[in-house]
PDB file of C-alpha atoms in Angstrom:
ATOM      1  CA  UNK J  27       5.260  11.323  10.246  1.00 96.00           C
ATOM      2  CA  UNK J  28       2.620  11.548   7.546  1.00 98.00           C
ATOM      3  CA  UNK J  29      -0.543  13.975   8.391  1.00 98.00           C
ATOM      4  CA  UNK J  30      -3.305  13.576   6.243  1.00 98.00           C
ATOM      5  CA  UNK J  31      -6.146  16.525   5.284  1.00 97.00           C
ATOM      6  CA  UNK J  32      -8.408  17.268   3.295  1.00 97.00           C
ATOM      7  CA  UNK J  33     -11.320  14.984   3.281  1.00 97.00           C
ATOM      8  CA  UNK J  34     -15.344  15.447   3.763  1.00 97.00           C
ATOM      9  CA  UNK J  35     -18.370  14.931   1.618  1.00 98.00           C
ATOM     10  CA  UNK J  36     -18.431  15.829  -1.615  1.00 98.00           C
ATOM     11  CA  UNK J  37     -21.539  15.275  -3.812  1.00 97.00           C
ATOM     12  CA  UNK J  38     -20.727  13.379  -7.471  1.00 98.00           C
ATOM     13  CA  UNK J  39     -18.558  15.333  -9.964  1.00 98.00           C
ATOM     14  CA  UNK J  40     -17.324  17.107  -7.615  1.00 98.00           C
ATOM     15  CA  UNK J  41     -13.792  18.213  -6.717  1.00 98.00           C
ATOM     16  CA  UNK J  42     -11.848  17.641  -3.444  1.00 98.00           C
ATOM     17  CA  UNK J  43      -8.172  18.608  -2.599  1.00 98.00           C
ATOM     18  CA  UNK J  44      -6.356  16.483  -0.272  1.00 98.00           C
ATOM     19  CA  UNK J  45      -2.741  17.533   1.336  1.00 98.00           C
ATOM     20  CA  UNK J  46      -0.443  15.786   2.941  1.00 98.00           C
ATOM     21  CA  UNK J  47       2.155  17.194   5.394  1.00 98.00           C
ATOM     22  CA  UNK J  48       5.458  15.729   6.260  1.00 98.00           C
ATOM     23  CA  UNK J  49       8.024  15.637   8.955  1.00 97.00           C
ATOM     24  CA  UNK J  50      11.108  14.108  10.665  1.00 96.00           C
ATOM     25  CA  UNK J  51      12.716  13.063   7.159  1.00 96.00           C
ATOM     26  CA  UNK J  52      13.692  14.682   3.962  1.00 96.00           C
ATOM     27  CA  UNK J  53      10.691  14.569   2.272  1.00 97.00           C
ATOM     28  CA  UNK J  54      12.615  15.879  -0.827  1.00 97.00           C
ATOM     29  CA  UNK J  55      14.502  12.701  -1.112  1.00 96.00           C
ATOM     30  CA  UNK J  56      11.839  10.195  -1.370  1.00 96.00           C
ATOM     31  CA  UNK J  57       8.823   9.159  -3.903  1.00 96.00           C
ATOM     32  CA  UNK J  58       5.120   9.594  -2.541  1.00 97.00           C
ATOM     33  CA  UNK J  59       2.227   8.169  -2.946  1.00 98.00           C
ATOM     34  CA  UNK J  60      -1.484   8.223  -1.731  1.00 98.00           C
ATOM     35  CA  UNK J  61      -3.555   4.850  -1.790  1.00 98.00           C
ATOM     36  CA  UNK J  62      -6.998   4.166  -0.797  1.00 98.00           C
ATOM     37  CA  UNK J  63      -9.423   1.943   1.065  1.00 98.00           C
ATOM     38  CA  UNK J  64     -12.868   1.882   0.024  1.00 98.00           C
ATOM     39  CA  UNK J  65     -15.350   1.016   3.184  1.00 96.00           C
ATOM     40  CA  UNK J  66     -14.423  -3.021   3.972  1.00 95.00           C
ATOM     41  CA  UNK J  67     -12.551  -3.685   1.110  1.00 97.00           C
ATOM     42  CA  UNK J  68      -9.003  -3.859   0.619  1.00 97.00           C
ATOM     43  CA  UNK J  69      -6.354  -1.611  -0.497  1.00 97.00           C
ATOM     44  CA  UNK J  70      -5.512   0.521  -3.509  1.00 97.00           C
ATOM     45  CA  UNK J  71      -2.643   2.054  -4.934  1.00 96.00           C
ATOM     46  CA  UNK J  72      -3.670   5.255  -6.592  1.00 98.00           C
ATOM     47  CA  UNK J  73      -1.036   7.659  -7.448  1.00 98.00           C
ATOM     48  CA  UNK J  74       3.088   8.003  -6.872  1.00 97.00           C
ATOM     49  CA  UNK J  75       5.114  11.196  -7.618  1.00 97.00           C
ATOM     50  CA  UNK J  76       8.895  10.995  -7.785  1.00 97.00           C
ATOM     51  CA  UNK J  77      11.130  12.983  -5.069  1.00 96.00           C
ATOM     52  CA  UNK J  78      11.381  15.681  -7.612  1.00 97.00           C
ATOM     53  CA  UNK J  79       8.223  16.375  -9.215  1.00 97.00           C
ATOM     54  CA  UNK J  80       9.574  14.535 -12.641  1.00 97.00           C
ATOM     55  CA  UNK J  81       7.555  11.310 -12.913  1.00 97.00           C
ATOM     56  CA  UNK J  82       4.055  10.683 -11.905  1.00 97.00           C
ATOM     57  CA  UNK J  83       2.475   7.622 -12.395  1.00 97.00           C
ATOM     58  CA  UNK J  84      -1.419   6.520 -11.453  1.00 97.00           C
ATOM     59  CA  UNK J  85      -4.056   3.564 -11.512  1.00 96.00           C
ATOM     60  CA  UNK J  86      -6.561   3.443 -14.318  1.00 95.00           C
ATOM     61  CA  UNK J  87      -9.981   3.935 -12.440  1.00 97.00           C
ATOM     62  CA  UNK J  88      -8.187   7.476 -11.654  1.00 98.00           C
ATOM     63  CA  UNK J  89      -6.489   8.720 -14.818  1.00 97.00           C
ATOM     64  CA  UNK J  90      -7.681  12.179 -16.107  1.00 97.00           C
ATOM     65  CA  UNK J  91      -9.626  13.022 -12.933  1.00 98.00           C
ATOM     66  CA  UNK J  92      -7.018  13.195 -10.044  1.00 98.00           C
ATOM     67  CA  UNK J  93      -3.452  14.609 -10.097  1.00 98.00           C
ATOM     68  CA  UNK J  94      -0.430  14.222  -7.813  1.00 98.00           C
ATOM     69  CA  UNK J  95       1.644  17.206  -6.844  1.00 98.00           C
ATOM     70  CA  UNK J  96       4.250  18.357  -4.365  1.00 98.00           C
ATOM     71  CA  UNK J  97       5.798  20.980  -2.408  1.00 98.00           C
ATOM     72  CA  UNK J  98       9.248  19.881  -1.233  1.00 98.00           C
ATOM     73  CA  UNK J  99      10.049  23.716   0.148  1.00 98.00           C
ATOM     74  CA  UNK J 100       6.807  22.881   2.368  1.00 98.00           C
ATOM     75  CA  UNK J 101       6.931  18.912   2.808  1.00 98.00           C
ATOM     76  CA  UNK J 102       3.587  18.681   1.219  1.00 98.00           C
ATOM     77  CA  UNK J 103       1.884  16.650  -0.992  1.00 98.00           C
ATOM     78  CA  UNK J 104      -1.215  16.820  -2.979  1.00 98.00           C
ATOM     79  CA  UNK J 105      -3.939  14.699  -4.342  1.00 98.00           C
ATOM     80  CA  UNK J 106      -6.394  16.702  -6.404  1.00 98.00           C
ATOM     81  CA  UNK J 107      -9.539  14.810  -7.627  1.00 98.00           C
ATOM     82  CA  UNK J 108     -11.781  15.872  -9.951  1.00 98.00           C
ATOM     83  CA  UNK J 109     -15.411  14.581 -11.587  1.00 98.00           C
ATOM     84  CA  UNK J 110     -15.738  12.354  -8.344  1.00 98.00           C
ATOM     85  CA  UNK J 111     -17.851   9.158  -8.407  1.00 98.00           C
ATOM     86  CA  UNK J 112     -19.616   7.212  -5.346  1.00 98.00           C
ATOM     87  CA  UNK J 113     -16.800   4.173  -6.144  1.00 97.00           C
ATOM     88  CA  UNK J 114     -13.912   7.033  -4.860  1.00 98.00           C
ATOM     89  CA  UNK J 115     -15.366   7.040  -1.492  1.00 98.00           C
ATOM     90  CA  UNK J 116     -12.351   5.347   0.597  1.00 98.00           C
ATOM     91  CA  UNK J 117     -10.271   6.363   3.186  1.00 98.00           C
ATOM     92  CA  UNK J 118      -7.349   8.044   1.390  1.00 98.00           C
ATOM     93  CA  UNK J 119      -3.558   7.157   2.904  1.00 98.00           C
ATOM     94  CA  UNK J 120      -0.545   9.416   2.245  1.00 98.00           C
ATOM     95  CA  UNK J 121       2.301   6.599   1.914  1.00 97.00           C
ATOM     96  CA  UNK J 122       6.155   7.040   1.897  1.00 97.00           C
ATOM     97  CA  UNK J 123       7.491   3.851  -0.655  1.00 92.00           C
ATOM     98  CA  UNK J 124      11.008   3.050  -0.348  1.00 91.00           C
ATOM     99  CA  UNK J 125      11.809  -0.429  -1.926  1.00 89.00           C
ATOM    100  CA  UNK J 126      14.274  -0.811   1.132  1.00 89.00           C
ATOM    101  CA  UNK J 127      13.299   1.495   3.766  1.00 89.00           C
ATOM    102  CA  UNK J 128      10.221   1.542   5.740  1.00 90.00           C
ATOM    103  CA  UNK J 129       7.083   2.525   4.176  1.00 93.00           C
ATOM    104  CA  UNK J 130       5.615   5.338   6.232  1.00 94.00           C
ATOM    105  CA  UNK J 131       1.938   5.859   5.979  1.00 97.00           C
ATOM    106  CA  UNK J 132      -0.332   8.547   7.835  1.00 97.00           C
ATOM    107  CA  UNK J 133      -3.147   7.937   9.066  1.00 97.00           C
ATOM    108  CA  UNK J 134      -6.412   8.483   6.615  1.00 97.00           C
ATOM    109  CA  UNK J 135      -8.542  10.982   6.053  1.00 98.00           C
ATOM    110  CA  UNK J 136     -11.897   9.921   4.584  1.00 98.00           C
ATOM    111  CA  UNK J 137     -13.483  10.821   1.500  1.00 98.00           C
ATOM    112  CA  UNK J 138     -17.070  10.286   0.830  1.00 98.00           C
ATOM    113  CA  UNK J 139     -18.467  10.918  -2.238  1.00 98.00           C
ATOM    114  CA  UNK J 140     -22.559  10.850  -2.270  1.00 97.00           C
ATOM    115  CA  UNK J 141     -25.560  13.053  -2.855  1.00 96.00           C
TER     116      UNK J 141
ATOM    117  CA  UNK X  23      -2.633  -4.226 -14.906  1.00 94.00           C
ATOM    118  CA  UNK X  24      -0.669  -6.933 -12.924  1.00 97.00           C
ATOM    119  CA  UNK X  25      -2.907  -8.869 -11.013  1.00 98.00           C
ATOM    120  CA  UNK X  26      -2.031  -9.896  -7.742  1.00 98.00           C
ATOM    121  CA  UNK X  27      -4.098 -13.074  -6.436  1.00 98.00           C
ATOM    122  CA  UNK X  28      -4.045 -14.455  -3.022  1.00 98.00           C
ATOM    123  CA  UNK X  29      -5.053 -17.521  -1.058  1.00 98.00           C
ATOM    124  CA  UNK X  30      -6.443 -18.163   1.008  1.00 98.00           C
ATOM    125  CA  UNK X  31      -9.029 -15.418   1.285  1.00 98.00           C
ATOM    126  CA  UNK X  32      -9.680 -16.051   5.071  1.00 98.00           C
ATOM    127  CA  UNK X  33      -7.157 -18.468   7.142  1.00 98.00           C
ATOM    128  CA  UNK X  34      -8.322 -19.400  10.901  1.00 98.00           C
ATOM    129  CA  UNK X  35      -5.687 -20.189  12.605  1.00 97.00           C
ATOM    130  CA  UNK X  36      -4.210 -21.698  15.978  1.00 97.00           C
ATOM    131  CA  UNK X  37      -2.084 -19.953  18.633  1.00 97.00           C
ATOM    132  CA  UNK X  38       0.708 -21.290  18.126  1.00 97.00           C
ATOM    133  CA  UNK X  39       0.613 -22.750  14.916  1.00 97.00           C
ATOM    134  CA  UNK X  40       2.068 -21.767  11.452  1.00 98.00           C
ATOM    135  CA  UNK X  41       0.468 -20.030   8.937  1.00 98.00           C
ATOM    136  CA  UNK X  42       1.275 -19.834   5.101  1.00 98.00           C
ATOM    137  CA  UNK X  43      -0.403 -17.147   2.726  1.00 98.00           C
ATOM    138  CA  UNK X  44      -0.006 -17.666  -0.987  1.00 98.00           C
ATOM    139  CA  UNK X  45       0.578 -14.907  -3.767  1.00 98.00           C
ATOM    140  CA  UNK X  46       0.451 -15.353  -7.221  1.00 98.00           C
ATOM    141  CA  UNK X  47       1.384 -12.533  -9.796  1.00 98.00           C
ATOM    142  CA  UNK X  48      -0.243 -12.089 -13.798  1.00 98.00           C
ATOM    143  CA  UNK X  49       2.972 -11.477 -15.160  1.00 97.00           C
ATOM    144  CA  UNK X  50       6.990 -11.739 -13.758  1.00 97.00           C
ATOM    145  CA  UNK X  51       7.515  -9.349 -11.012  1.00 97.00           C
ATOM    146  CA  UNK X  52      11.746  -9.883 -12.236  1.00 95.00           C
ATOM    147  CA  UNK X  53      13.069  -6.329 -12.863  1.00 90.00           C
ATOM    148  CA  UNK X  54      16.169  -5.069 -14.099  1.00 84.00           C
ATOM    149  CA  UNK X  55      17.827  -5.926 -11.049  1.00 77.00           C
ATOM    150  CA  UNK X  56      17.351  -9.293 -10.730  1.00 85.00           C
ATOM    151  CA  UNK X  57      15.080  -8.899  -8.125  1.00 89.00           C
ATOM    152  CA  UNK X  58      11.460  -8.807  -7.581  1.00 96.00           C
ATOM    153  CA  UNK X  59      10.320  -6.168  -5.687  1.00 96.00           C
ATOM    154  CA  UNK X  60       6.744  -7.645  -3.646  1.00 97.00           C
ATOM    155  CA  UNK X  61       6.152  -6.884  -0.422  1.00 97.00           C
ATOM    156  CA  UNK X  62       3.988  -8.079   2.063  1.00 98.00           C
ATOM    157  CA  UNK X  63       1.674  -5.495   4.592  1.00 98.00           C
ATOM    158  CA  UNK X  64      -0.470  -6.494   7.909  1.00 98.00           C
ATOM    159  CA  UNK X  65      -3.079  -4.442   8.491  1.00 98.00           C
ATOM    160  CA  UNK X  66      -4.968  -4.558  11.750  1.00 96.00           C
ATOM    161  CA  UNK X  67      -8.332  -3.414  12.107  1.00 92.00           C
ATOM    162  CA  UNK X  68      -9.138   0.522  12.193  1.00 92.00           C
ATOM    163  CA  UNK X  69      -5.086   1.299  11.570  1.00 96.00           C
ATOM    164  CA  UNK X  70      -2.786   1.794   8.656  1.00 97.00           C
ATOM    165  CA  UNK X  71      -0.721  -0.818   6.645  1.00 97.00           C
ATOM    166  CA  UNK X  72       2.517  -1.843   8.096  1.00 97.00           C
ATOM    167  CA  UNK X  73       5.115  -3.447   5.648  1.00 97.00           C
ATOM    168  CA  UNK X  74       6.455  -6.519   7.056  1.00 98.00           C
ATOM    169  CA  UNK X  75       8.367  -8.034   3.701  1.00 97.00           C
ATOM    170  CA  UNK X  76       9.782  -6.137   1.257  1.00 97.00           C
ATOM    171  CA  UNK X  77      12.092  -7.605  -2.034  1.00 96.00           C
ATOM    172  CA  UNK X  78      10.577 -11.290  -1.700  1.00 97.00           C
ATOM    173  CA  UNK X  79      12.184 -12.342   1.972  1.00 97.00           C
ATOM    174  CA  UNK X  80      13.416  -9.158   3.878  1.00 97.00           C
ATOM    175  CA  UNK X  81      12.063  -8.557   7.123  1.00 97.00           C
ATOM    176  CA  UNK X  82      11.539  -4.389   7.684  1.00 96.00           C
ATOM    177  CA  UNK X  83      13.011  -3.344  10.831  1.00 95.00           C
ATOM    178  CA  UNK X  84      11.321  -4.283  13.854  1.00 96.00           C
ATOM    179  CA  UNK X  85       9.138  -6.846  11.884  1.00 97.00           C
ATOM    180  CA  UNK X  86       9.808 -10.738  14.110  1.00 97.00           C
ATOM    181  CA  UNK X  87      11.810 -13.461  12.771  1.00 97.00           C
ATOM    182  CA  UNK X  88       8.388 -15.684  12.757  1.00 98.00           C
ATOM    183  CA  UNK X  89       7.834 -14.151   9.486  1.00 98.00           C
ATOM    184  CA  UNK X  90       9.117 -14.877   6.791  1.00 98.00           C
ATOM    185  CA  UNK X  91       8.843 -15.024   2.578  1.00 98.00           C
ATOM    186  CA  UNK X  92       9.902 -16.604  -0.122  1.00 98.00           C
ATOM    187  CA  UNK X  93       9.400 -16.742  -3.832  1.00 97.00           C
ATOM    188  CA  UNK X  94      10.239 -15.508  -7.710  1.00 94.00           C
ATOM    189  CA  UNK X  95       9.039 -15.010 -10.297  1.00 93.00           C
ATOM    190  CA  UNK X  96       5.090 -15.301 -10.090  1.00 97.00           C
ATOM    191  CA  UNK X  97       4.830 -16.984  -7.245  1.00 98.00           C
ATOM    192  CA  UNK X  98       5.591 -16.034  -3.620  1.00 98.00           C
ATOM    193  CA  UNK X  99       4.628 -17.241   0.243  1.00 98.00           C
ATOM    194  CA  UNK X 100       4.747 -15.821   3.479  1.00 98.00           C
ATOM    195  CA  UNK X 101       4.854 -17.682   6.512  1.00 98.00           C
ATOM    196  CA  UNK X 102       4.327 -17.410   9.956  1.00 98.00           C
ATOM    197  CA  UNK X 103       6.214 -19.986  11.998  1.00 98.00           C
ATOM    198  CA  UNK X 104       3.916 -19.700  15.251  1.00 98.00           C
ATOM    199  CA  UNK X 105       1.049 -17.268  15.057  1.00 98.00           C
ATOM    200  CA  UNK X 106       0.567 -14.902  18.031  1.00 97.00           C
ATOM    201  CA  UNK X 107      -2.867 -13.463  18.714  1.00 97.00           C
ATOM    202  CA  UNK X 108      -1.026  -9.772  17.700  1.00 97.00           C
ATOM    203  CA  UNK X 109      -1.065 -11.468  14.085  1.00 98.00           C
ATOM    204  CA  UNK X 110      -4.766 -11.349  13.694  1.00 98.00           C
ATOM    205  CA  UNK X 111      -5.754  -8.841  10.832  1.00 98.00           C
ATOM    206  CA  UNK X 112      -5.775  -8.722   7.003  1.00 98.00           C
ATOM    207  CA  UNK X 113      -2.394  -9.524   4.480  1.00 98.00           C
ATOM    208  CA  UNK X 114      -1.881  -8.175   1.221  1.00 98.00           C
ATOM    209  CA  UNK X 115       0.696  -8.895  -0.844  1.00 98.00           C
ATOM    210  CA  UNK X 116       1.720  -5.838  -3.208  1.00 98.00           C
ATOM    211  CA  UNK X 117       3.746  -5.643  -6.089  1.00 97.00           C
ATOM    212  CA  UNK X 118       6.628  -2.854  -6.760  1.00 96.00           C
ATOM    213  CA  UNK X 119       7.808  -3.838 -10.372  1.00 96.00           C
ATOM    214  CA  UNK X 120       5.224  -2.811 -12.693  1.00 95.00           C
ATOM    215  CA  UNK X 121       3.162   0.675 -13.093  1.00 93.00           C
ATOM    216  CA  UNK X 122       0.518   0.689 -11.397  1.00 93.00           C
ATOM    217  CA  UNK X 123       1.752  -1.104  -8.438  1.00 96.00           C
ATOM    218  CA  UNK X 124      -1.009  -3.533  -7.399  1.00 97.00           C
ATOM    219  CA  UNK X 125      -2.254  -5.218  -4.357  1.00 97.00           C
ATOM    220  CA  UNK X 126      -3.852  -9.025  -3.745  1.00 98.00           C
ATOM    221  CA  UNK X 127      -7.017  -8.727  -2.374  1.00 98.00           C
ATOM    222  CA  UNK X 128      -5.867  -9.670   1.009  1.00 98.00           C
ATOM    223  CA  UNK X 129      -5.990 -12.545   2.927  1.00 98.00           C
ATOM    224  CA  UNK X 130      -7.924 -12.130   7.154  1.00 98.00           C
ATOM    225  CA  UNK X 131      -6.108 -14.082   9.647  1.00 98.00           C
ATOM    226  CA  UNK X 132      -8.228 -14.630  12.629  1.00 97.00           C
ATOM    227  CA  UNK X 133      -7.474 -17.232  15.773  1.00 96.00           C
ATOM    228  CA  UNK X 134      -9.902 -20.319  15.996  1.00 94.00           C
TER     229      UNK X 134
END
């Protein structure tokens, strides 16, 4: 199970932390990722850590404003997002990839971004 | 980027019927493997993705044997043998291969 928090209005460039808690697997075994869902439209991968902290990868529009972290002593991860814009406003998934096993997502927490 | 393009966009369907979505990737989504690693999510209304396909044409657990999808390279299908009214909702093909992974821009299957 994936539990998302975090999310709320947040006026442009602006900062919001979102966490993501974990349970009923080893969390420190497995890559995570958040994606997002901007109001209507359709999905977006944004960021992916590796099961050990080593590798982080992320989608352009979000480069050099948000960063990825984890806790595996806690089962957390993080999305930090900095100099926010109106176009982040999305719902914001916590996913669990696996190429073979099944992709476990929570449940959303939405982010909007506006004055 | 890879881009991930899908058709149709919207696909009204009959109970009963089969249904065939189209994906077509920018660039091979081959990898070292000698697989290609595109998946296929459902996503009903007001809920979370579900994975249906993942690696081309394997079903995730639970997922019925009415679905199916094939493909390689840059060009891959899935197929629904006799749509169900549970179907209903929007597809989106999603590519694993290449950083950053990418989604099509989803394709709504409603019932006539």
């Amino acid at each position: 199970q994936l539990v998302e928090s975090g999310g709320g209005l947040v006026q442009p460039g602006g900062s919001q932390r979102l966490s993501c808690a974990a349970s009923g697997f080893t969390f420190s075994s497995y890559w995570m990722s958040w994606a997002r869902q901007a109001p209507g439209r359709g999905l977006e991968w944004v960021a992916t850590i590796k099961y050990d902290g080593s590798e982080k990868y992320y989608v352009d529009a979000v480069k050099g404003r948000f960063a990825i972290s984890r806790d595996n002593a806690k089962n957390s991860v993080f999305l930090e997002m900095n100099s926010l814009r109106e176009d982040d406003t999305a719902v914001y998934y916590c996913a669990r990839y696996d190429d073979i096993a099944e992709v476990v997502w929570g449940l959303g927490t939405l982010v909007t971004v506006s004055s | 980027d890879v881009v991930m393009t899908q058709s149709p966009l919207s696909l009204p369907v009959t109970l009963g019927q089969p249904a065939s979505i189209s994906c077509r990737s920018s660039q091979s989504l081959v990898y070292s493997g000698g697989n290609s690693k595109l998946n296929w999510f459902h996503q009903r209304p007001g809920q979370s993705p579900r994975r249906l396909i993942y690696k081309v044409s394997n079903r995730d657990s639970g997922v019925p044997d009415r679905f199916s999808g094939s493909g390689s390279g840059t060009d891959f299908t899935l197929k629904i043998s006799r749509v169900e009214a549970e179907d209903v909702g929007v597809y989106y093909c999603m590519q694993a291969t290449h950083w950053p992974w990418t989604f099509g821009q989803g394709t709504r299957v409603e019932i006539k």
